[in-house]
Amino acid sequence: GIGVRKLVDTIASMSRAPQRLMGLDYGRVRIGIATCDELGISTRPLGFVPRETDAKAAAIIASLAHREGAQALVIGLPLHANGDAGGNVRWVREFLKELAKVCVLKVHEVDERYSSSEAEAALKEEGKWPATKGQVDAKSAAILLRRWLDGES
């Protein structure tokens, strides 16, 4: 049978598990959006938000997060191949400042390297190719969310 200690550890880890998250793939033109089920078992692309300005996009995302019942957000950081912060990380940080003005949710960061090419490959495998850039961004957001849930960052 299962040992008492293992059972207690399992229950304790379940109580710390995030219930509902929203993933974001930030881009200068669009922000891909994804969500997951309450247990973090499956992720799904929701779509994308056009990024006219960070403030407008942040307001829309805050509203979506509320509608979806998100308890935290996961956003990709554009790191260089060697893992160093790329110059584009500053765009993400500026967006996060705007988001903090309208959304109190905790934001987790995850390495976004190769997520777009991974998203394209997944969409092709699913028979959803050719896809729009928005579909790729949303799928990429789902991949980033999965990475965070799997503890890759």
Short mmCIF file of C-alpha atoms in Angstrom, two decimals:
data_model
loop_
_atom_site.label_atom_id
_atom_site.label_comp_id
_atom_site.label_asym_id
_atom_site.label_seq_id
_atom_site.Cartn_x
_atom_site.Cartn_y
_atom_site.Cartn_z
CA GLY A 1 0.00 0.00 0.00
CA ILE A 2 0.90 3.66 -0.03
CA GLY A 3 2.85 4.89 2.96
CA VAL A 4 1.32 7.56 5.19
CA ARG A 5 4.23 9.94 4.60
CA LYS A 6 3.96 9.59 0.82
CA LEU A 7 0.20 10.19 1.04
CA VAL A 8 0.71 13.33 3.15
CA ASP A 9 3.39 14.60 0.72
CA THR A 10 1.09 13.95 -2.26
CA ILE A 11 -1.84 15.78 -0.66
CA ALA A 12 0.43 18.69 0.38
CA SER A 13 1.78 19.05 -3.16
CA MET A 14 -1.76 19.02 -4.56
CA SER A 15 -2.79 21.86 -2.26
CA ARG A 16 0.10 23.99 -3.57
CA ALA A 17 -0.77 23.30 -7.21
CA PRO A 18 -1.98 26.33 -9.15
CA GLN A 19 -5.65 26.04 -9.93
CA ARG A 20 -6.02 28.15 -13.04
CA LEU A 21 -3.29 29.88 -15.03
CA MET A 22 -3.14 32.00 -18.16
CA GLY A 23 -0.12 31.86 -20.47
CA LEU A 24 1.13 34.84 -22.47
CA ASP A 25 3.45 34.92 -25.47
CA TYR A 26 4.34 38.62 -25.66
CA GLY A 27 5.12 40.12 -29.02
CA ARG A 28 5.37 43.69 -30.32
CA VAL A 29 2.40 43.07 -32.69
CA ARG A 30 0.32 40.42 -30.87
CA ILE A 31 0.19 38.66 -27.52
CA GLY A 32 -0.74 34.99 -27.68
CA ILE A 33 -3.04 33.79 -24.90
CA ALA A 34 -3.60 30.29 -23.49
CA THR A 35 -5.19 28.75 -20.43
CA CYS A 36 -5.18 25.45 -18.58
CA ASP A 37 -7.66 23.35 -16.67
CA GLU A 38 -7.82 23.71 -12.88
CA LEU A 39 -5.49 20.75 -12.29
CA GLY A 40 -2.90 21.95 -14.81
CA ILE A 41 -3.28 18.76 -16.85
CA SER A 42 -4.16 20.25 -20.21
CA THR A 43 -3.44 23.60 -21.84
CA ARG A 44 -5.33 25.20 -24.70
CA PRO A 45 -4.73 28.22 -26.90
CA LEU A 46 -7.37 30.93 -26.39
CA GLY A 47 -6.35 33.32 -29.14
CA PHE A 48 -4.41 36.54 -29.24
CA VAL A 49 -4.67 40.20 -28.29
CA PRO A 50 -3.46 42.82 -30.78
CA ARG A 51 -0.81 44.97 -29.11
CA GLU A 52 -1.56 48.53 -30.19
CA THR A 53 -0.12 49.77 -26.90
CA ASP A 54 0.99 47.92 -23.77
CA ALA A 55 -1.70 49.72 -21.74
CA LYS A 56 -4.54 48.61 -24.05
CA ALA A 57 -3.25 45.05 -24.27
CA ALA A 58 -2.79 44.90 -20.48
CA ALA A 59 -6.38 46.03 -19.90
CA ILE A 60 -7.72 43.37 -22.28
CA ILE A 61 -5.56 40.66 -20.73
CA ALA A 62 -6.60 41.66 -17.19
CA SER A 63 -10.24 41.38 -18.28
CA LEU A 64 -9.64 37.98 -19.93
CA ALA A 65 -7.79 36.72 -16.87
CA HIS A 66 -10.76 37.71 -14.70
CA ARG A 67 -13.25 36.09 -17.10
CA GLU A 68 -11.22 32.87 -17.23
CA GLY A 69 -10.78 32.80 -13.44
CA ALA A 70 -6.98 32.90 -13.70
CA GLN A 71 -5.13 32.95 -10.41
CA ALA A 72 -1.72 33.67 -11.91
CA LEU A 73 -0.09 34.42 -15.26
CA VAL A 74 2.86 32.84 -17.04
CA ILE A 75 4.80 34.92 -19.57
CA GLY A 76 7.65 33.97 -21.85
CA LEU A 77 11.00 35.72 -21.66
CA PRO A 78 12.92 36.03 -24.95
CA LEU A 79 16.33 34.73 -23.94
CA HIS A 80 19.33 34.29 -26.21
CA ALA A 81 20.32 30.76 -27.25
CA ASN A 82 22.97 30.77 -24.49
CA GLY A 83 20.32 31.59 -21.86
CA ASP A 84 21.29 35.25 -21.36
CA ALA A 85 18.57 37.89 -21.29
CA GLY A 86 18.10 39.26 -24.79
CA GLY A 87 17.48 42.90 -25.63
CA ASN A 88 13.80 42.09 -26.15
CA VAL A 89 13.42 41.18 -22.47
CA ARG A 90 13.06 44.91 -21.77
CA TRP A 91 9.88 45.00 -23.90
CA VAL A 92 8.40 42.22 -21.78
CA ARG A 93 9.42 44.02 -18.57
CA GLU A 94 7.82 47.28 -19.77
CA PHE A 95 4.64 45.39 -20.60
CA LEU A 96 4.63 43.77 -17.15
CA LYS A 97 4.79 47.25 -15.56
CA GLU A 98 1.65 48.23 -17.48
CA LEU A 99 -0.02 44.95 -16.60
CA ALA A 100 0.70 45.45 -12.89
CA LYS A 101 -1.31 48.69 -13.02
CA VAL A 102 -4.50 46.82 -13.93
CA CYS A 103 -3.94 43.25 -12.72
CA VAL A 104 -2.93 42.06 -9.25
CA LEU A 105 -2.18 38.47 -10.29
CA LYS A 106 1.26 37.00 -9.72
CA VAL A 107 3.29 36.63 -12.92
CA HIS A 108 5.65 33.69 -13.44
CA GLU A 109 8.35 33.93 -16.10
CA VAL A 110 9.40 31.06 -18.34
CA ASP A 111 12.10 30.66 -20.99
CA GLU A 112 10.43 31.13 -24.37
CA ARG A 113 13.31 29.95 -26.54
CA TYR A 114 12.11 27.93 -29.55
CA SER A 115 8.44 28.10 -28.48
CA SER A 116 7.31 29.56 -31.84
CA SER A 117 9.01 26.85 -33.89
CA GLU A 118 7.64 24.25 -31.45
CA ALA A 119 4.17 25.78 -31.91
CA GLU A 120 4.47 25.65 -35.71
CA ALA A 121 5.53 21.99 -35.57
CA ALA A 122 2.63 21.13 -33.23
CA LEU A 123 0.09 22.89 -35.47
CA LYS A 124 1.44 21.01 -38.51
CA GLU A 125 1.22 17.72 -36.61
CA GLU A 126 -2.39 18.54 -35.62
CA GLY A 127 -3.26 19.21 -39.28
CA LYS A 128 -3.84 22.91 -38.55
CA TRP A 129 -1.34 24.21 -41.09
CA PRO A 130 -1.07 26.67 -42.68
CA ALA A 131 -1.89 28.72 -39.60
CA THR A 132 -2.15 32.45 -38.99
CA LYS A 133 0.48 34.26 -36.94
CA GLY A 134 -2.16 34.70 -34.24
CA GLN A 135 -2.77 30.94 -34.10
CA VAL A 136 0.98 30.33 -33.79
CA ASP A 137 1.23 32.91 -30.99
CA ALA A 138 -1.69 31.34 -29.10
CA LYS A 139 -0.20 27.86 -29.49
CA SER A 140 3.15 29.23 -28.33
CA ALA A 141 1.42 30.64 -25.22
CA ALA A 142 0.02 27.16 -24.53
CA ILE A 143 3.53 25.68 -24.89
CA LEU A 144 4.95 28.28 -22.47
CA LEU A 145 2.21 27.46 -19.99
CA ARG A 146 2.95 23.73 -20.33
CA ARG A 147 6.68 24.41 -19.75
CA TRP A 148 5.93 26.27 -16.55
CA LEU A 149 3.49 23.59 -15.35
CA ASP A 150 6.12 20.93 -16.06
CA GLY A 151 8.69 22.91 -14.06
CA GLU A 152 11.08 23.60 -16.90
CA SER A 153 11.82 27.13 -15.65
#
